[in-house]
Coordinates of N, CA and C in Angstrom, one line a residue:
M1469 N -61.9 -98.3 86.7 CA -61.1 -99.5 87.1 C -61.9 -100.8 87.0
T1470 N -61.3 -101.8 86.3 CA -62.0 -103.0 86.1 C -62.0 -103.9 87.4
A1471 N -63.0 -104.9 87.3 CA -63.0 -105.8 88.5 C -61.7 -106.5 88.7
G1472 N -61.1 -106.9 87.5 CA -59.8 -107.6 87.6 C -58.7 -106.8 88.3
S1473 N -58.6 -105.5 87.9 CA -57.6 -104.7 88.5 C -57.9 -104.4 89.9
E1474 N -59.2 -104.3 90.3 CA -59.5 -104.1 91.7 C -59.1 -105.3 92.5
G1475 N -59.4 -106.5 92.0 CA -59.1 -107.7 92.7 C -57.6 -107.9 92.8
A1476 N -56.8 -107.5 91.8 CA -55.4 -107.6 91.9 C -54.8 -106.6 93.0
R1477 N -55.4 -105.4 93.0 CA -55.0 -104.4 94.0 C -55.3 -104.9 95.4
S1478 N -56.5 -105.5 95.6 CA -56.9 -106.0 96.9 C -56.0 -107.1 97.3
G1479 N -55.6 -108.0 96.3 CA -54.7 -109.1 96.7 C -53.4 -108.6 97.0
G1480 N -52.9 -107.5 96.4 CA -51.6 -106.9 96.7 C -51.6 -106.4 98.1
L1481 N -52.7 -105.7 98.5 CA -52.7 -105.1 99.8 C -52.7 -106.2 100.9
R1482 N -53.5 -107.3 100.6 CA -53.5 -108.4 101.6 C -52.1 -109.0 101.7
R1483 N -51.4 -109.1 100.6 CA -50.0 -109.7 100.7 C -49.1 -108.9 101.6
H1484 N -49.3 -107.6 101.8 CA -48.5 -106.8 102.6 C -49.0 -106.7 104.0
L1485 N -50.1 -107.2 104.4 CA -50.7 -107.1 105.7 C -49.8 -107.6 106.8
P1486 N -49.2 -108.9 106.7 CA -48.3 -109.4 107.8 C -47.2 -108.4 108.0
L1487 N -46.5 -107.9 107.0 CA -45.4 -107.0 107.2 C -45.9 -105.7 107.9
T1488 N -47.0 -105.2 107.5 CA -47.6 -104.0 108.1 C -47.9 -104.2 109.6
F1489 N -48.5 -105.3 109.9 CA -48.9 -105.6 111.3 C -47.6 -105.8 112.1
G1490 N -46.6 -106.5 111.5 CA -45.3 -106.6 112.3 C -44.7 -105.3 112.6
L1491 N -44.7 -104.4 111.6 CA -44.0 -103.1 111.9 C -44.8 -102.3 112.9
I1492 N -46.2 -102.4 112.9 CA -47.0 -101.7 113.8 C -46.7 -102.2 115.2
L1493 N -46.7 -103.6 115.3 CA -46.5 -104.2 116.6 C -45.1 -103.8 117.2
L1494 N -44.1 -103.8 116.3 CA -42.8 -103.4 116.8 C -42.7 -102.0 117.3
A1495 N -43.5 -101.1 116.6 CA -43.5 -99.7 117.0 C -44.2 -99.6 118.4
L1496 N -45.3 -100.4 118.6 CA -46.0 -100.3 119.9 C -45.1 -100.9 121.0
L1497 N -44.4 -101.9 120.7 CA -43.5 -102.5 121.8 C -42.4 -101.6 122.2
W1498 N -41.8 -100.9 121.2 CA -40.7 -100.1 121.5 C -41.0 -98.6 121.8
G1499 N -42.2 -98.2 121.3 CA -42.6 -96.8 121.5 C -43.8 -96.6 122.4
G1500 N -44.4 -97.7 122.9 CA -45.5 -97.6 123.7 C -45.1 -97.5 125.2
P1501 N -46.0 -97.8 126.1 CA -45.8 -97.6 127.5 C -44.9 -98.7 128.1
L1502 N -44.7 -99.8 127.5 CA -43.9 -100.9 128.1 C -42.4 -100.5 128.4
P1503 N -41.7 -99.8 127.5 CA -40.3 -99.4 127.8 C -40.2 -98.6 129.1
F1504 N -41.2 -97.7 129.3 CA -41.2 -96.9 130.6 C -41.5 -97.7 131.8
R1505 N -42.5 -98.6 131.6 CA -42.8 -99.5 132.8 C -41.8 -100.5 133.1
A1506 N -41.0 -100.9 132.0 CA -40.0 -101.9 132.2 C -38.9 -101.5 133.2
G1507 N -38.7 -100.2 133.4 CA -37.7 -99.8 134.3 C -37.9 -100.2 135.7
G1508 N -39.2 -100.5 136.0 CA -39.5 -100.9 137.4 C -40.2 -102.3 137.5
S1509 N -40.2 -103.0 136.4 CA -40.9 -104.3 136.4 C -40.2 -105.3 135.5
F1510 N -39.8 -106.4 136.0 CA -39.2 -107.5 135.2 C -40.2 -108.0 134.2
A1511 N -41.4 -108.2 134.6 CA -42.4 -108.7 133.7 C -42.7 -107.8 132.5
A1512 N -42.7 -106.5 132.8 CA -42.9 -105.6 131.7 C -41.7 -105.6 130.7
Y1513 N -40.5 -105.9 131.3 CA -39.3 -105.9 130.5 C -39.3 -107.1 129.5
M1514 N -40.2 -108.0 129.8 CA -40.3 -109.2 128.8 C -40.9 -108.8 127.5
M1515 N -41.0 -107.5 127.3 CA -41.5 -107.0 126.0 C -40.8 -107.6 124.8
H1516 N -39.5 -108.0 125.1 CA -38.7 -108.6 124.0 C -39.3 -110.0 123.5
M1517 N -40.1 -110.6 124.3 CA -40.8 -111.8 123.9 C -41.8 -111.4 122.7
G1518 N -42.4 -110.3 122.8 CA -43.2 -109.8 121.7 C -42.4 -109.5 120.5
V1519 N -41.1 -109.1 120.7 CA -40.2 -108.9 119.5 C -39.9 -110.2 118.8
V1520 N -39.3 -111.1 119.6 CA -38.8 -112.3 118.9 C -39.9 -113.4 118.6
A1521 N -41.0 -113.4 119.3 CA -42.0 -114.5 119.1 C -43.2 -114.0 118.4
V1522 N -43.5 -112.7 118.3 CA -44.7 -112.2 117.6 C -44.4 -111.3 116.5
A1523 N -43.6 -110.2 116.8 CA -43.3 -109.3 115.7 C -42.3 -109.9 114.7
A1524 N -41.3 -110.7 115.1 CA -40.4 -111.3 114.2 C -41.0 -112.3 113.2
P1525 N -41.9 -113.2 113.7 CA -42.5 -114.1 112.7 C -43.5 -113.3 111.7
L1526 N -44.2 -112.3 112.2 CA -45.0 -111.5 111.3 C -44.1 -110.8 110.3
L1527 N -43.0 -110.2 110.7 CA -42.1 -109.5 109.8 C -41.5 -110.5 108.8
A1528 N -41.1 -111.7 109.3 CA -40.5 -112.7 108.4 C -41.5 -113.2 107.4
F1529 N -42.7 -113.5 107.8 CA -43.8 -114.0 107.0 C -44.2 -112.9 105.9
G1530 N -44.2 -111.6 106.4 CA -44.4 -110.5 105.5 C -43.4 -110.3 104.5
I1531 N -42.1 -110.5 104.8 CA -41.0 -110.4 103.9 C -41.1 -111.5 102.8
V1532 N -41.4 -112.7 103.3 CA -41.6 -113.8 102.3 C -42.7 -113.6 101.4
R1533 N -43.8 -113.0 101.8 CA -44.9 -112.7 101.0 C -44.7 -111.5 100.1
S1534 N -44.2 -110.4 100.7 CA -44.1 -109.2 100.0 C -42.8 -109.1 99.1
A1535 N -41.8 -109.8 99.5 CA -40.5 -109.8 98.7 C -40.0 -111.2 98.6
P1536 N -40.6 -112.1 97.8 CA -40.2 -113.5 97.8 C -38.8 -113.6 97.2
T1537 N -38.4 -112.7 96.3 CA -37.1 -112.7 95.7 C -36.0 -112.5 96.8
L1538 N -36.3 -111.5 97.6 CA -35.4 -111.2 98.7 C -35.3 -112.4 99.7
A1539 N -36.5 -113.0 100.0 CA -36.5 -114.1 100.9 C -35.8 -115.3 100.4
S1540 N -35.8 -115.5 99.0 CA -35.1 -116.6 98.4 C -33.6 -116.6 98.6
H1541 N -33.1 -115.5 99.0 CA -31.6 -115.3 99.2 C -31.3 -115.7 100.7
V1542 N -32.3 -116.0 101.5 CA -32.0 -116.5 102.8 C -32.1 -118.0 102.8
P1543 N -30.9 -118.7 102.8 CA -30.9 -120.1 102.7 C -31.5 -120.9 103.9
G1544 N -32.4 -121.8 103.7 CA -33.0 -122.6 104.8 C -32.0 -123.4 105.5
R1545 N -30.9 -123.8 104.8 CA -29.9 -124.6 105.4 C -29.2 -124.0 106.6
L1546 N -29.4 -122.6 106.8 CA -28.8 -121.9 107.9 C -29.7 -121.9 109.1
A1547 N -30.9 -122.6 109.0 CA -31.9 -122.5 110.1 C -31.3 -123.0 111.5
L1548 N -30.6 -124.0 111.5 CA -30.0 -124.5 112.8 C -29.0 -123.6 113.3
L1549 N -28.2 -123.0 112.4 CA -27.2 -122.0 112.9 C -28.0 -120.8 113.5
A1550 N -29.1 -120.4 112.8 CA -29.9 -119.3 113.4 C -30.5 -119.6 114.7
A1551 N -30.9 -120.9 114.9 CA -31.4 -121.3 116.2 C -30.3 -121.2 117.3
F1552 N -29.1 -121.6 116.9 CA -28.0 -121.5 117.9 C -27.6 -120.0 118.2
V1553 N -27.7 -119.1 117.2 CA -27.4 -117.7 117.4 C -28.5 -117.2 118.4
E1554 N -29.7 -117.5 118.1 CA -30.8 -117.0 119.0 C -30.6 -117.5 120.4
F1555 N -30.3 -118.8 120.6 CA -30.0 -119.4 121.9 C -28.9 -118.6 122.6
A1556 N -27.8 -118.3 121.9 CA -26.7 -117.6 122.6 C -27.1 -116.2 123.0
L1557 N -27.9 -115.5 122.1 CA -28.3 -114.1 122.4 C -29.3 -114.1 123.5
V1558 N -30.3 -114.9 123.5 CA -31.4 -114.9 124.5 C -30.8 -115.3 125.8
W1559 N -30.1 -116.3 125.9 CA -29.5 -116.8 127.2 C -28.5 -115.8 127.7
G1560 N -27.7 -115.3 126.7 CA -26.6 -114.3 127.1 C -27.2 -113.0 127.7
W1561 N -28.3 -112.5 127.1 CA -28.9 -111.3 127.6 C -29.7 -111.5 128.9
H1562 N -30.0 -112.8 129.2 CA -30.6 -113.0 130.5 C -29.7 -113.4 131.6
A1563 N -28.4 -113.4 131.3 CA -27.4 -113.6 132.3 C -27.4 -112.3 133.2
P1564 N -27.3 -112.5 134.5 CA -27.5 -111.3 135.4 C -26.7 -110.1 135.1
A1565 N -25.5 -110.2 134.7 CA -24.6 -109.1 134.5 C -25.1 -108.3 133.2
L1566 N -25.4 -109.0 132.1 CA -25.9 -108.3 130.9 C -27.3 -107.8 131.1
H1567 N -28.1 -108.6 131.8 CA -29.5 -108.1 132.0 C -29.5 -106.8 132.8
D1568 N -28.8 -106.8 133.9 CA -28.8 -105.6 134.7 C -28.2 -104.4 133.9
A1569 N -27.1 -104.7 133.1 CA -26.5 -103.6 132.3 C -27.5 -103.0 131.3
A1570 N -28.4 -103.9 130.7 CA -29.4 -103.4 129.8 C -30.5 -102.6 130.5
R1571 N -30.7 -103.0 131.7 CA -31.8 -102.3 132.5 C -31.3 -100.8 132.9
E1572 N -30.0 -100.7 133.0 CA -29.4 -99.4 133.6 C -28.9 -98.5 132.5
S1573 N -28.6 -99.1 131.3 CA -27.9 -98.3 130.3 C -28.7 -98.3 129.0
L1574 N -29.0 -97.1 128.5 CA -29.8 -97.0 127.2 C -29.1 -97.7 126.1
A1575 N -27.7 -97.5 126.0 CA -27.0 -98.0 124.9 C -27.0 -99.5 124.9
F1576 N -26.9 -100.2 126.1 CA -27.0 -101.6 126.2 C -28.4 -102.1 125.9
R1577 N -29.4 -101.3 126.3 CA -30.8 -101.7 126.0 C -31.1 -101.7 124.5
I1578 N -30.5 -100.7 123.8 CA -30.7 -100.6 122.3 C -30.0 -101.8 121.7
L1579 N -28.8 -102.1 122.1 CA -28.1 -103.3 121.6 C -28.8 -104.5 121.9
E1580 N -29.4 -104.7 123.1 CA -30.1 -105.9 123.4 C -31.3 -106.1 122.6
Q1581 N -32.2 -105.0 122.5 CA -33.4 -105.1 121.7 C -33.1 -105.3 120.2
G1582 N -32.1 -104.7 119.7 CA -31.7 -104.9 118.3 C -31.3 -106.3 118.0
S1583 N -30.5 -106.9 118.9 CA -30.0 -108.2 118.8 C -31.2 -109.2 118.9
F1584 N -32.1 -109.0 119.7 CA -33.3 -109.8 119.8 C -34.1 -109.8 118.5
L1585 N -34.3 -108.6 117.9 CA -35.0 -108.6 116.6 C -34.2 -109.3 115.5
F1586 N -32.9 -109.1 115.5 CA -32.0 -109.8 114.5 C -32.1 -111.3 114.6
A1587 N -32.0 -111.8 115.9 CA -32.1 -113.2 116.1 C -33.4 -113.8 115.7
G1588 N -34.5 -113.1 116.1 CA -35.8 -113.6 115.8 C -36.0 -113.6 114.3
L1589 N -35.6 -112.6 113.5 CA -35.8 -112.6 112.1 C -34.9 -113.6 111.4
F1590 N -33.7 -113.9 111.9 CA -32.8 -114.9 111.4 C -33.5 -116.2 111.5
V1591 N -34.0 -116.6 112.6 CA -34.6 -117.9 112.8 C -35.9 -118.0 111.9
W1592 N -36.8 -117.1 112.0 CA -38.0 -117.2 111.3 C -37.8 -117.1 109.8
L1593 N -37.0 -116.3 109.3 CA -36.7 -116.2 107.9 C -36.1 -117.5 107.3
T1594 N -35.1 -118.0 108.0 CA -34.5 -119.2 107.5 C -35.5 -120.4 107.6
A1595 N -36.4 -120.4 108.6 CA -37.3 -121.5 108.7 C -38.4 -121.4 107.6
L1596 N -38.9 -120.2 107.3 CA -40.0 -120.0 106.4 C -39.6 -120.0 105.0
S1597 N -38.3 -119.6 104.7 CA -38.0 -119.4 103.3 C -38.1 -120.6 102.4
G1598 N -37.8 -121.8 103.0 CA -38.0 -123.0 102.2 C -39.4 -123.5 102.1
H1599 N -40.3 -123.0 102.9 CA -41.7 -123.5 103.0 C -42.6 -122.6 102.2
L1600 N -42.4 -121.3 102.2 CA -43.4 -120.3 101.7 C -42.8 -119.5 100.6
G1601 N -41.5 -119.4 100.4 CA -41.0 -118.4 99.5 C -40.6 -119.1 98.2
A1602 N -39.7 -118.4 97.5 CA -39.3 -118.9 96.2 C -38.4 -120.2 96.3
D1603 N -37.9 -120.5 97.5 CA -37.1 -121.6 97.7 C -37.9 -122.9 98.1
R1604 N -39.2 -122.8 97.8 CA -40.1 -123.9 98.2 C -39.7 -125.3 97.6
T1605 N -39.1 -125.2 96.4 CA -38.7 -126.5 95.8 C -37.3 -126.9 96.2
G1606 N -36.8 -126.3 97.2 CA -35.4 -126.6 97.7 C -35.3 -128.0 98.3
P1607 N -34.1 -128.4 98.7 CA -34.0 -129.7 99.3 C -34.7 -129.9 100.6
G1608 N -35.2 -131.1 100.8 CA -36.0 -131.4 101.9 C -35.3 -131.2 103.2
A1609 N -33.9 -131.4 103.2 CA -33.1 -131.2 104.4 C -33.2 -129.8 104.9
S1610 N -33.3 -128.8 104.0 CA -33.4 -127.4 104.4 C -34.8 -127.1 105.1
R1611 N -35.8 -127.7 104.6 CA -37.1 -127.5 105.1 C -37.2 -128.2 106.5
A1612 N -36.6 -129.4 106.6 CA -36.6 -130.1 107.9 C -35.7 -129.3 108.9
A1613 N -34.7 -128.7 108.5 CA -33.9 -127.8 109.4 C -34.7 -126.7 109.9
G1614 N -35.6 -126.1 109.1 CA -36.5 -125.0 109.5 C -37.4 -125.5 110.7
V1615 N -37.9 -126.7 110.5 CA -38.8 -127.2 111.5 C -38.0 -127.5 112.8
A1616 N -36.8 -128.1 112.7 CA -36.0 -128.4 113.8 C -35.6 -127.1 114.6
S1617 N -35.2 -126.0 113.8 CA -34.8 -124.8 114.4 C -35.9 -124.2 115.3
L1618 N -37.1 -124.2 114.8 CA -38.2 -123.7 115.6 C -38.5 -124.5 116.9
L1619 N -38.5 -125.8 116.7 CA -38.7 -126.7 117.9 C -37.6 -126.6 118.9
V1620 N -36.4 -126.6 118.4 CA -35.2 -126.4 119.4 C -35.3 -125.1 120.1
T1621 N -35.7 -124.0 119.4 CA -35.8 -122.7 120.1 C -37.0 -122.7 121.1
S1622 N -38.0 -123.4 120.7 CA -39.2 -123.6 121.7 C -38.7 -124.2 123.0
M1623 N -37.9 -125.2 122.8 CA -37.4 -126.0 124.0 C -36.5 -125.1 124.9
H1624 N -35.6 -124.3 124.3 CA -34.7 -123.6 125.2 C -35.4 -122.3 125.8
M1625 N -36.5 -121.8 125.0 CA -37.3 -120.8 125.6 C -38.1 -121.3 126.8
T1626 N -38.6 -122.5 126.6 CA -39.4 -123.1 127.7 C -38.5 -123.3 128.9
L1627 N -37.3 -123.8 128.7 CA -36.4 -124.1 129.8 C -36.0 -122.8 130.5
L1628 N -35.7 -121.7 129.8 CA -35.4 -120.5 130.5 C -36.6 -119.9 131.2
G1629 N -37.8 -120.0 130.6 CA -39.0 -119.5 131.2 C -39.2 -120.3 132.5
A1630 N -39.0 -121.6 132.5 CA -39.2 -122.4 133.7 C -38.2 -122.0 134.8
L1631 N -37.0 -121.7 134.4 CA -35.9 -121.3 135.4 C -36.4 -120.0 136.1
L1632 N -36.9 -119.1 135.3 CA -37.3 -117.8 135.9 C -38.6 -118.0 136.8
L1633 N -39.5 -118.9 136.3 CA -40.7 -119.1 137.0 C -40.5 -119.8 138.3
L1634 N -39.6 -120.8 138.3 CA -39.5 -121.7 139.5 C -38.3 -121.3 140.4
S1635 N -37.6 -120.3 140.1 CA -36.5 -119.9 140.9 C -37.0 -119.5 142.3
P1636 N -36.4 -119.9 143.4 CA -36.9 -119.6 144.7 C -36.4 -118.2 145.2
R1637 N -35.6 -117.5 144.3 CA -35.1 -116.2 144.7 C -35.0 -115.3 143.4
T1638 N -34.9 -114.0 143.6 CA -34.6 -113.2 142.5 C -33.2 -113.4 141.9
L1639 N -33.1 -113.3 140.6 CA -31.8 -113.6 140.0 C -31.0 -112.4 139.6
Y1640 N -31.6 -111.2 139.7 CA -31.0 -110.0 139.1 C -30.9 -108.9 140.2
A1641 N -29.8 -108.2 140.1 CA -29.6 -107.1 141.1 C -30.7 -106.0 141.0
C1642 N -31.3 -105.9 139.8 CA -32.3 -104.8 139.6 C -33.5 -105.1 140.4
A1643 N -33.7 -106.3 140.9 CA -34.9 -106.6 141.7 C -34.9 -105.7 142.9
D1644 N -33.8 -105.4 143.4 CA -33.7 -104.5 144.6 C -34.2 -103.1 144.3
L1645 N -34.1 -102.7 143.0 CA -34.4 -101.3 142.6 C -35.8 -101.3 142.0
C1646 N -36.3 -102.4 141.6 CA -37.6 -102.4 140.8 C -38.8 -102.1 141.7
A1647 N -39.8 -101.6 141.1 CA -41.0 -101.3 141.8 C -42.2 -101.9 141.0
P1648 N -42.3 -103.2 141.1 CA -43.4 -103.9 140.3 C -44.8 -103.5 140.7
F1649 N -45.7 -104.1 140.1 CA -47.1 -103.8 140.5 C -47.3 -103.9 142.0
A1650 N -48.1 -103.0 142.5 CA -48.3 -102.9 144.0 C -48.6 -104.2 144.6
T1651 N -49.3 -105.1 143.9 CA -49.7 -106.3 144.5 C -48.7 -107.4 144.4
M1652 N -47.5 -107.1 143.8 CA -46.5 -108.2 143.6 C -45.2 -107.8 144.3
T1653 N -44.5 -108.9 144.7 CA -43.2 -108.8 145.2 C -42.2 -108.9 144.0
P1654 N -40.9 -108.5 144.2 CA -40.0 -108.6 143.1 C -39.9 -110.1 142.6
L1655 N -39.9 -111.0 143.5 CA -39.9 -112.4 143.1 C -41.1 -112.8 142.3
E1656 N -42.3 -112.4 142.7 CA -43.5 -112.7 141.9 C -43.4 -112.0 140.5
D1657 N -42.9 -110.8 140.5 CA -42.7 -110.1 139.2 C -41.8 -110.9 138.3
Q1658 N -40.7 -111.5 138.8 CA -39.8 -112.3 138.0 C -40.5 -113.6 137.6
Q1659 N -41.3 -114.2 138.5 CA -42.1 -115.4 138.1 C -43.1 -115.1 137.0
L1660 N -43.7 -113.9 137.0 CA -44.6 -113.5 136.0 C -43.9 -113.4 134.6
G1661 N -42.7 -112.8 134.7 CA -41.9 -112.8 133.5 C -41.5 -114.1 132.9
G1662 N -41.2 -115.1 133.8 CA -41.0 -116.5 133.4 C -42.2 -117.1 132.7
A1663 N -43.4 -116.8 133.3 CA -44.6 -117.3 132.7 C -44.9 -116.7 131.3
I1664 N -44.5 -115.4 131.2 CA -44.7 -114.8 129.9 C -43.8 -115.4 128.8
M1665 N -42.5 -115.7 129.2 CA -41.6 -116.4 128.3 C -42.1 -117.8 127.9
L1666 N -42.7 -118.5 128.9 CA -43.2 -119.8 128.6 C -44.4 -119.7 127.7
G1667 N -45.3 -118.8 128.0 CA -46.6 -118.7 127.3 C -46.5 -118.1 125.9
V1668 N -45.5 -117.1 125.8 CA -45.4 -116.5 124.5 C -44.2 -117.1 123.7
G1669 N -43.0 -117.1 124.2 CA -41.9 -117.6 123.5 C -42.0 -119.1 123.2
G1670 N -42.2 -119.9 124.3 CA -42.2 -121.3 124.1 C -43.3 -121.7 123.1
L1671 N -44.5 -121.2 123.3 CA -45.6 -121.7 122.5 C -45.6 -121.2 121.1
A1672 N -45.1 -119.9 120.9 CA -45.0 -119.4 119.5 C -44.1 -120.2 118.6
Y1673 N -42.9 -120.6 119.2 CA -42.0 -121.3 118.4 C -42.5 -122.8 118.2
L1674 N -43.1 -123.3 119.2 CA -43.7 -124.7 119.1 C -44.8 -124.7 118.1
A1675 N -45.7 -123.7 118.1 CA -46.7 -123.7 117.1 C -46.1 -123.5 115.7
G1676 N -45.1 -122.7 115.5 CA -44.5 -122.5 114.2 C -43.9 -123.8 113.7
G1677 N -43.1 -124.4 114.6 CA -42.5 -125.7 114.2 C -43.4 -126.8 113.8
L1678 N -44.5 -126.9 114.6 CA -45.5 -127.9 114.3 C -46.3 -127.6 113.0
G1679 N -46.5 -126.3 112.8 CA -47.2 -125.9 111.6 C -46.4 -126.2 110.3
L1680 N -45.1 -125.9 110.4 CA -44.2 -126.2 109.2 C -44.1 -127.7 109.1
L1681 N -44.0 -128.5 110.2 CA -44.0 -129.9 110.1 C -45.2 -130.5 109.4
A1682 N -46.4 -129.9 109.8 CA -47.7 -130.4 109.3 C -47.7 -130.1 107.8
S1683 N -47.2 -129.0 107.3 CA -47.2 -128.7 105.9 C -46.4 -129.7 105.1
I1684 N -45.2 -130.2 105.7 CA -44.4 -131.2 105.0 C -45.2 -132.5 105.0
L1685 N -45.8 -132.9 106.1 CA -46.5 -134.2 106.1 C -47.7 -134.2 105.2
V1686 N -48.4 -133.1 105.1 CA -49.6 -133.1 104.2 C -49.1 -133.1 102.7
E1687 N -48.0 -132.5 102.5 CA -47.5 -132.4 101.1 C -47.1 -133.8 100.6
H1688 N -46.6 -134.6 101.6 CA -46.1 -136.0 101.3 C -47.1 -137.1 101.6
A1689 N -48.3 -136.7 101.9 CA -49.3 -137.7 102.2 C -49.8 -138.4 100.9
P1690 N -50.2 -139.6 101.0 CA -50.7 -140.3 99.8 C -51.8 -139.6 99.1
G1691 N -51.7 -139.4 97.8 CA -52.7 -138.6 97.1 C -52.5 -137.2 97.0
A1692 N -51.5 -136.6 97.8 CA -51.2 -135.2 97.8 C -50.5 -134.8 96.4
G1693 N -50.7 -133.6 96.1 CA -50.1 -133.1 94.8 C -48.7 -132.6 94.9
G1694 N -48.1 -132.7 96.1 CA -46.8 -132.1 96.3 C -45.7 -133.0 95.8
R1695 N -44.4 -132.7 96.2 CA -43.3 -133.5 95.8 C -43.3 -134.8 96.6
R1696 N -42.7 -135.8 96.0 CA -42.6 -137.1 96.6 C -41.1 -137.4 96.8

């Protein structure tokens, strides 16, 4: 095997690393100890933040790198629609009736987790496709929409996290049935869940939006080799 072919093979493996890590993380989130612990802890139930804010961007980035042709079929102009879909799903599943149903029913829980993954992939793929994939030369409006979708999602994640963190009472009926960590009350468990949403969901989307915005600004900076 020549040095050139070895380098090409190594480069190919590196290209698939984000997708591999995303799939491993998803398997750990859904098949590890968290789903069992989530039955008695609101904070542990926030594993879906790992799905939408960590696994989803890894998977989306991996798809863009591993299958750019496939990613090019995801139009960036749908980014704001994707942000609205994620807003509706995230806030809808955190409504007390639906949240409690998902905690008590396996069928509802599967539907909830699947919709979180769909929403996260929809947002991140539409945001990234115009910046990193074959659609990179697409209209600037699509790339700006990708930035806006991530920043808007960061804001509503932050708002929901703050609501959970600052609420003076438990918001869900399952709090009466939950058995959180021995050192925590159900309200403190809910507050920890809100802090996780703030720290993981809010910051991940904020970092993603600012990162994509920085790439546009650098590309259009005086002396840059990008599009004008």
